[in-house]
Amino acid sequence: MKLIRIILGAIILFLDWITTPRGIKRTPELQKEVDDKTAKLALYHFKACPFCVKVRREMKRKSLNIASYDVKRNEQRRQELLEGGGRVKVPCLRIEDEAGGVKWMYESSDIVDYLQQYS
């Protein structure tokens, strides 16, 4: 089973690599404005997870500079996800609001819908 996951993961990453979307071209001022709005977001993911790839592709398509952490390879970030979100499930978008409150969003489709506001 592990071998199958490794092979499928490699195929997913290869297909993602050859079909990577182009990002939106913005003026430097407008890109800085978008970067400032997304500065309090972080994506927790596994590199070869197809749902995580879906979210990362949307981030690339929208040219969103969001911190991303591979929790499969980073135990500290994995623990952060478990303590903050309550479970180790990916993808997960950590959203910090203006008041310092934190929300954890888990479903890839919900995350993609949320990212639509940063056009």
CSV table of C-alpha atoms in Angstrom, one decimal:
chain,number,residue,atom,x,y,z
A,1,MET,CA,0.0,0.0,0.0
A,2,LYS,CA,2.8,2.4,0.8
A,3,LEU,CA,4.4,1.7,-2.6
A,4,ILE,CA,1.1,2.6,-4.3
A,5,ARG,CA,0.9,5.9,-2.3
A,6,ILE,CA,4.5,6.7,-3.3
A,7,ILE,CA,3.8,6.0,-7.0
A,8,LEU,CA,0.5,7.9,-7.0
A,9,GLY,CA,2.1,10.8,-5.1
A,10,ALA,CA,4.9,11.0,-7.7
A,11,ILE,CA,2.3,11.0,-10.6
A,12,ILE,CA,0.3,13.7,-8.9
A,13,LEU,CA,3.3,15.9,-8.4
A,14,PHE,CA,4.5,15.4,-11.9
A,15,LEU,CA,1.2,16.3,-13.4
A,16,ASP,CA,1.0,19.3,-11.2
A,17,TRP,CA,4.4,20.4,-12.3
A,18,ILE,CA,3.7,20.0,-16.1
A,19,THR,CA,0.3,21.8,-15.8
A,20,THR,CA,1.2,24.5,-13.3
A,21,PRO,CA,-1.1,27.5,-13.9
A,22,ARG,CA,0.2,30.9,-14.6
A,23,GLY,CA,-0.4,33.5,-11.9
A,24,ILE,CA,-2.2,36.8,-12.3
A,25,LYS,CA,0.1,39.7,-13.2
A,26,ARG,CA,-0.4,42.7,-11.0
A,27,THR,CA,1.4,46.0,-10.6
A,28,PRO,CA,3.9,45.9,-7.7
A,29,GLU,CA,1.6,48.2,-5.7
A,30,LEU,CA,-1.4,46.0,-6.2
A,31,GLN,CA,0.6,42.8,-5.5
A,32,LYS,CA,1.8,44.4,-2.2
A,33,GLU,CA,-1.8,45.2,-1.3
A,34,VAL,CA,-2.8,41.6,-1.9
A,35,ASP,CA,0.3,40.3,0.0
A,36,ASP,CA,-0.6,42.5,3.0
A,37,LYS,CA,-4.1,41.0,3.0
A,38,THR,CA,-2.8,37.4,2.9
A,39,ALA,CA,0.0,37.9,5.4
A,40,LYS,CA,-2.1,36.4,8.2
A,41,LEU,CA,-2.9,33.2,6.2
A,42,ALA,CA,-1.0,29.9,6.3
A,43,LEU,CA,-1.7,26.7,4.5
A,44,TYR,CA,-0.9,23.4,6.2
A,45,HIS,CA,-0.6,20.6,3.7
A,46,PHE,CA,1.0,17.3,2.5
A,47,LYS,CA,3.1,17.8,-0.6
A,48,ALA,CA,1.5,14.9,-2.7
A,49,CYS,CA,-2.1,15.2,-1.3
A,50,PRO,CA,-4.4,15.8,-4.3
A,51,PHE,CA,-6.7,18.1,-2.3
A,52,CYS,CA,-3.7,20.1,-1.2
A,53,VAL,CA,-2.4,20.3,-4.8
A,54,LYS,CA,-5.9,21.8,-5.7
A,55,VAL,CA,-5.5,24.5,-3.1
A,56,ARG,CA,-1.9,25.3,-4.0
A,57,ARG,CA,-2.8,25.5,-7.7
A,58,GLU,CA,-5.5,28.1,-6.8
A,59,MET,CA,-2.9,30.0,-4.8
A,60,LYS,CA,-0.6,30.0,-7.8
A,61,ARG,CA,-3.5,31.0,-10.2
A,62,LYS,CA,-4.3,34.0,-8.0
A,63,SER,CA,-0.7,34.8,-7.3
A,64,LEU,CA,-1.2,34.6,-3.6
A,65,ASN,CA,1.9,34.6,-1.4
A,66,ILE,CA,0.6,32.5,1.5
A,67,ALA,CA,2.9,30.7,3.9
A,68,SER,CA,2.7,27.0,3.5
A,69,TYR,CA,3.9,24.2,5.7
A,70,ASP,CA,4.3,20.5,4.8
A,71,VAL,CA,3.2,18.9,8.1
A,72,LYS,CA,4.3,15.5,6.9
A,73,ARG,CA,7.9,16.6,7.1
A,74,ASN,CA,7.8,19.3,9.9
A,75,GLU,CA,6.8,17.9,13.3
A,76,GLN,CA,6.6,21.4,14.9
A,77,ARG,CA,4.0,22.6,12.3
A,78,ARG,CA,2.2,19.2,12.6
A,79,GLN,CA,1.8,19.8,16.3
A,80,GLU,CA,0.8,23.4,15.7
A,81,LEU,CA,-2.0,22.1,13.4
A,82,LEU,CA,-3.1,19.5,16.0
A,83,GLU,CA,-3.2,22.0,18.8
A,84,GLY,CA,-4.8,24.9,16.9
A,85,GLY,CA,-7.2,23.1,14.6
A,86,GLY,CA,-7.8,20.1,16.8
A,87,ARG,CA,-6.8,17.4,14.2
A,88,VAL,CA,-4.1,16.6,11.7
A,89,LYS,CA,-6.2,16.8,8.5
A,90,VAL,CA,-5.0,18.6,5.4
A,91,PRO,CA,-5.4,20.9,3.6
A,92,CYS,CA,-6.0,23.4,6.4
A,93,LEU,CA,-5.9,27.1,6.0
A,94,ARG,CA,-5.1,29.1,9.2
A,95,ILE,CA,-6.9,32.4,9.1
A,96,GLU,CA,-5.9,35.1,11.6
A,97,ASP,CA,-8.3,38.0,11.8
A,98,GLU,CA,-7.6,41.7,12.6
A,99,ALA,CA,-8.4,41.1,16.3
A,100,GLY,CA,-5.9,38.2,16.6
A,101,GLY,CA,-8.6,35.5,16.6
A,102,VAL,CA,-7.7,32.3,14.6
A,103,LYS,CA,-10.0,30.2,12.5
A,104,TRP,CA,-8.9,26.8,10.9
A,105,MET,CA,-10.6,25.9,7.6
A,106,TYR,CA,-10.2,22.3,6.5
A,107,GLU,CA,-12.1,21.5,3.3
A,108,SER,CA,-10.2,22.2,0.0
A,109,SER,CA,-13.4,23.5,-1.7
A,110,ASP,CA,-14.1,25.8,1.2
A,111,ILE,CA,-10.5,27.0,1.1
A,112,VAL,CA,-10.6,27.6,-2.7
A,113,ASP,CA,-13.9,29.5,-2.3
A,114,TYR,CA,-12.3,31.6,0.5
A,115,LEU,CA,-9.3,32.5,-1.7
A,116,GLN,CA,-11.7,33.8,-4.4
A,117,GLN,CA,-11.9,37.1,-2.5
A,118,TYR,CA,-8.3,37.8,-3.3
A,119,SER,CA,-8.7,38.4,-7.1
